[in-house]
mmCIF file of C-alpha atoms and ligand atoms in Angstrom:
data_model
loop_
_atom_site.group_PDB
_atom_site.id
_atom_site.type_symbol
_atom_site.label_atom_id
_atom_site.label_comp_id
_atom_site.label_asym_id
_atom_site.label_seq_id
_atom_site.Cartn_x
_atom_site.Cartn_y
_atom_site.Cartn_z
ATOM 1 C CA MET A 28 0.093 0.002 -0.012
ATOM 2 C CA ARG A 29 1.395 3.268 -0.974
ATOM 3 C CA THR A 30 1.221 5.825 1.758
ATOM 4 C CA ALA A 31 2.345 9.413 2.017
ATOM 5 C CA LEU A 32 2.537 12.129 4.805
ATOM 6 C CA TYR A 33 1.246 15.430 4.328
ATOM 7 C CA PRO A 34 2.799 17.757 6.904
ATOM 8 C CA GLY A 35 1.980 21.299 7.701
ATOM 9 C CA SER A 36 0.785 23.934 10.196
ATOM 10 C CA PHE A 37 -2.814 23.969 8.952
ATOM 11 C CA ASP A 38 -3.455 26.968 10.989
ATOM 12 C CA PRO A 39 -6.272 26.734 9.722
ATOM 13 C CA VAL A 40 -6.970 24.323 6.920
ATOM 14 C CA THR A 41 -8.018 25.836 3.646
ATOM 15 C CA TYR A 42 -9.401 24.920 0.256
ATOM 16 C CA GLY A 43 -5.887 25.116 -0.869
ATOM 17 C CA HIS A 44 -4.882 22.365 1.459
ATOM 18 C CA MET A 45 -7.914 20.319 0.569
ATOM 19 C CA ASP A 46 -7.163 20.506 -3.047
ATOM 20 C CA ILE A 47 -3.669 19.051 -2.368
ATOM 21 C CA MET A 48 -5.292 16.287 -0.360
ATOM 22 C CA GLU A 49 -7.600 15.373 -3.188
ATOM 23 C CA ARG A 50 -4.770 15.283 -5.701
ATOM 24 C CA ALA A 51 -2.513 13.245 -3.314
ATOM 25 C CA ILE A 52 -5.081 10.416 -2.918
ATOM 26 C CA LYS A 53 -5.260 9.891 -6.654
ATOM 27 C CA VAL A 54 -1.526 9.083 -6.503
ATOM 28 C CA PHE A 55 -1.258 7.310 -3.123
ATOM 29 C CA ASP A 56 -3.582 4.730 -1.409
ATOM 30 C CA ARG A 57 -3.379 6.425 2.043
ATOM 31 C CA LEU A 58 -2.533 9.794 3.111
ATOM 32 C CA ILE A 59 -1.664 10.733 6.708
ATOM 33 C CA VAL A 60 -2.090 14.439 7.271
ATOM 34 C CA THR A 61 0.169 15.470 10.143
ATOM 35 C CA VAL A 62 -0.291 18.762 11.956
ATOM 36 C CA ALA A 63 2.834 20.338 13.394
ATOM 37 C CA ARG A 64 2.180 21.249 16.905
ATOM 38 C CA ASP A 65 4.717 24.168 16.813
ATOM 39 C CA VAL A 66 4.414 26.603 13.841
ATOM 40 C CA GLY A 67 7.966 28.215 14.126
ATOM 41 C CA SER A 68 8.465 31.061 16.296
ATOM 42 C CA LYS A 69 5.005 32.431 16.295
ATOM 43 C CA GLU A 70 1.946 31.278 18.528
ATOM 44 C CA PRO A 71 -0.579 29.399 16.373
ATOM 45 C CA THR A 72 -4.071 30.904 16.067
ATOM 46 C CA PHE A 73 -5.630 27.443 16.860
ATOM 47 C CA THR A 74 -4.439 24.829 19.210
ATOM 48 C CA VAL A 75 -3.198 21.598 17.672
ATOM 49 C CA GLU A 76 -6.376 19.895 18.701
ATOM 50 C CA GLU A 77 -8.532 22.405 17.090
ATOM 51 C CA ARG A 78 -6.512 22.191 13.693
ATOM 52 C CA VAL A 79 -6.752 18.394 13.865
ATOM 53 C CA GLU A 80 -10.466 18.510 14.359
ATOM 54 C CA MET A 81 -11.064 20.910 11.647
ATOM 55 C CA ILE A 82 -9.227 18.763 9.165
ATOM 56 C CA GLU A 83 -11.000 15.578 10.248
ATOM 57 C CA ALA A 84 -14.181 17.259 9.786
ATOM 58 C CA CYS A 85 -13.256 18.777 6.325
ATOM 59 C CA ALA A 86 -11.693 15.543 5.090
ATOM 60 C CA LYS A 87 -14.203 13.142 6.266
ATOM 61 C CA GLN A 88 -15.456 12.334 2.810
ATOM 62 C CA TRP A 89 -12.126 10.806 1.889
ATOM 63 C CA GLU A 90 -11.610 7.335 3.555
ATOM 64 C CA GLU A 91 -7.851 7.393 2.391
ATOM 65 C CA VAL A 92 -7.227 10.322 4.689
ATOM 66 C CA THR A 93 -6.333 9.989 8.398
ATOM 67 C CA VAL A 94 -5.209 12.970 10.520
ATOM 68 C CA GLY A 95 -2.653 13.150 13.292
ATOM 69 C CA SER A 96 -0.210 15.652 14.865
ATOM 70 C CA PHE A 97 3.531 15.634 15.502
ATOM 71 C CA ALA A 98 5.999 17.561 17.585
ATOM 72 C CA GLY A 99 9.765 17.718 16.971
ATOM 73 C CA LEU A 100 11.232 16.817 13.674
ATOM 74 C CA LEU A 101 9.468 15.917 10.538
ATOM 75 C CA VAL A 102 11.800 13.038 9.741
ATOM 76 C CA ASP A 103 11.165 11.434 13.170
ATOM 77 C CA CYS A 104 7.446 11.718 12.600
ATOM 78 C CA ALA A 105 7.822 10.081 9.169
ATOM 79 C CA ARG A 106 10.041 7.219 10.553
ATOM 80 C CA ALA A 107 7.518 6.623 13.415
ATOM 81 C CA CYS A 108 4.672 6.398 10.706
ATOM 82 C CA GLY A 109 6.858 4.056 8.640
ATOM 83 C CA VAL A 110 6.633 6.340 5.830
ATOM 84 C CA HIS A 111 9.365 7.866 3.524
ATOM 85 C CA THR A 112 7.371 10.214 1.219
ATOM 86 C CA VAL A 113 6.077 13.474 2.027
ATOM 87 C CA ILE A 114 3.731 15.642 0.157
ATOM 88 C CA ARG A 115 3.812 19.402 -0.009
ATOM 89 C CA GLY A 116 1.931 21.815 -2.087
ATOM 90 C CA LEU A 117 3.928 24.371 -4.282
ATOM 91 C CA ARG A 118 1.914 27.449 -4.987
ATOM 92 C CA ALA A 119 4.175 29.815 -6.554
ATOM 93 C CA VAL A 120 7.980 30.458 -7.108
ATOM 94 C CA THR A 121 8.163 32.194 -3.706
ATOM 95 C CA ASP A 122 7.523 28.806 -2.193
ATOM 96 C CA PHE A 123 10.421 27.260 -3.932
ATOM 97 C CA GLU A 124 13.319 28.427 -2.014
ATOM 98 C CA TYR A 125 11.894 27.479 1.326
ATOM 99 C CA GLU A 126 10.580 23.976 0.022
ATOM 100 C CA PHE A 127 14.077 23.322 -1.620
ATOM 101 C CA GLN A 128 15.913 24.075 1.693
ATOM 102 C CA MET A 129 13.429 22.008 3.820
ATOM 103 C CA ALA A 130 13.568 18.939 1.353
ATOM 104 C CA LEU A 131 17.470 18.922 1.290
ATOM 105 C CA THR A 132 17.779 19.474 4.971
ATOM 106 C CA ASN A 133 15.379 16.569 5.621
ATOM 107 C CA ARG A 134 17.087 14.457 3.306
ATOM 108 C CA SER A 135 20.438 14.978 4.982
ATOM 109 C CA LEU A 136 18.849 14.129 8.268
ATOM 110 C CA ASP A 137 17.409 10.990 6.704
ATOM 111 C CA PRO A 138 18.740 9.787 3.286
ATOM 112 C CA ASP A 139 15.391 7.824 2.662
ATOM 113 C CA PHE A 140 13.355 10.958 2.904
ATOM 114 C CA GLU A 141 11.589 11.930 -0.403
ATOM 115 C CA CYS A 142 9.444 14.907 -1.006
ATOM 116 C CA ILE A 143 6.801 15.148 -3.737
ATOM 117 C CA TYR A 144 5.372 18.499 -4.653
ATOM 118 C CA LEU A 145 1.915 18.971 -5.950
ATOM 119 C CA MET A 146 0.626 22.123 -7.468
ATOM 120 C CA PRO A 147 -2.898 23.244 -6.398
ATOM 121 C CA SER A 148 -5.645 24.459 -8.734
ATOM 122 C CA LYS A 149 -4.793 28.000 -10.127
ATOM 123 C CA ASP A 150 -7.776 29.168 -8.047
ATOM 124 C CA TYR A 151 -5.611 28.534 -4.849
ATOM 125 C CA THR A 152 -1.990 29.453 -5.920
ATOM 126 C CA TYR A 153 -2.262 32.746 -3.989
ATOM 127 C CA LEU A 154 -4.006 31.391 -0.923
ATOM 128 C CA SER A 155 -2.425 31.084 2.553
ATOM 129 C CA SER A 156 -3.796 30.511 6.033
ATOM 130 C CA THR A 157 -2.057 33.810 7.018
ATOM 131 C CA MET A 158 -3.893 35.896 4.528
ATOM 132 C CA VAL A 159 -7.295 34.083 5.370
ATOM 133 C CA LYS A 160 -6.777 34.928 9.036
ATOM 134 C CA GLU A 161 -6.045 38.687 8.242
ATOM 135 C CA ILE A 162 -9.201 38.946 6.074
ATOM 136 C CA ALA A 163 -11.288 37.381 8.767
ATOM 137 C CA ARG A 164 -9.782 39.671 11.382
ATOM 138 C CA LEU A 165 -10.571 42.614 9.299
ATOM 139 C CA GLY A 166 -14.110 41.436 8.718
ATOM 140 C CA GLY A 167 -13.681 40.410 4.982
ATOM 141 C CA ASP A 168 -15.452 37.519 3.323
ATOM 142 C CA ILE A 169 -13.440 34.311 3.689
ATOM 143 C CA SER A 170 -16.058 32.052 2.369
ATOM 144 C CA PRO A 171 -14.273 31.480 -1.091
ATOM 145 C CA PHE A 172 -11.108 30.275 0.677
ATOM 146 C CA VAL A 173 -12.137 27.936 3.665
ATOM 147 C CA PRO A 174 -14.960 25.349 4.281
ATOM 148 C CA PRO A 175 -17.979 26.651 6.163
ATOM 149 C CA LEU A 176 -16.899 24.836 9.443
ATOM 150 C CA VAL A 177 -13.485 26.613 9.372
ATOM 151 C CA GLU A 178 -15.049 29.999 8.505
ATOM 152 C CA GLY A 179 -17.370 29.661 11.646
ATOM 153 C CA LYS A 180 -14.270 28.933 13.744
ATOM 154 C CA LEU A 181 -12.388 31.958 12.396
ATOM 155 C CA ARG A 182 -15.357 34.101 12.992
ATOM 156 C CA GLU A 183 -15.664 32.940 16.403
ATOM 157 C CA LYS A 184 -11.865 33.473 17.080
ATOM 158 C CA PHE A 185 -11.966 37.120 15.643
ATOM 159 C CA ARG A 186 -15.606 37.866 16.538
ATOM 160 C CA SER A 187 -16.262 39.376 13.142
HETATM 161 O O1 PNS B 421 2.475 24.590 6.642
HETATM 162 P P1 PNS B 421 3.888 25.013 6.939
HETATM 163 O O2 PNS B 421 3.999 26.020 8.164
HETATM 164 O O3 PNS B 421 4.486 25.412 5.668
HETATM 165 O O4 PNS B 421 4.581 23.604 7.443
HETATM 166 C C1 PNS B 421 5.959 23.582 7.736
HETATM 167 C C2 PNS B 421 6.332 22.284 8.549
HETATM 168 C C3 PNS B 421 5.478 22.103 9.744
HETATM 169 C C4 PNS B 421 6.121 20.968 7.506
HETATM 170 C C5 PNS B 421 7.911 22.329 8.771
HETATM 171 O O5 PNS B 421 8.110 23.637 9.634
HETATM 172 C C6 PNS B 421 8.400 21.046 9.710
HETATM 173 O O6 PNS B 421 8.501 20.197 9.095
HETATM 174 N N1 PNS B 421 8.511 21.452 10.993
HETATM 175 C C7 PNS B 421 8.984 20.305 11.880
HETATM 176 C C8 PNS B 421 10.502 20.631 12.396
HETATM 177 C C9 PNS B 421 11.462 20.146 11.401
HETATM 178 O O7 PNS B 421 11.468 19.025 11.128
HETATM 179 N N2 PNS B 421 12.344 21.024 11.120
HETATM 180 C C10 PNS B 421 13.574 20.555 10.270
HETATM 181 C C11 PNS B 421 13.293 20.630 8.768
HETATM 182 S S1 PNS B 421 12.879 22.229 8.030
#
């Protein structure tokens, strides 16, 4: 069975992430979406439990998808899951540098590590969780970018 890991912050999950999940399950039999507990130096907007719950609800139509979380290194999470292939979405050239660095760093930590990049629909190439949160915070319409459940959670969070 071909299994891949789809790691990310997912703070929160957007239609862009869901587009990548849908493409990944056309190529892999099983996709483990794994939510990073820590999102770099900044404080996440949603707790890891909230982020996992939102993805579980939004991806429930795909039986190939399971959702979990991880702390620490991605290569350790991959090893613990017994998976060597990681999926990442590549939206624009601006993503490339970071992804290139991350893939090669991970490969130097674990030579078996492989990263596969999928491009989302052109409708989502500009989309990011950070921008969606800013629009929500400023009272704009986020319905084209996130599923209704996530829209509700963002509205609650920012009371807009
Ligand atoms: O959705 P994001 O924020 O682009 O996801 C980035 C993520 C969580 C996949 C990346 O930061 C990560 O793998 N973090 C775990 C820590 C790690 O393994 N760092 C070393 C390789 S960069």
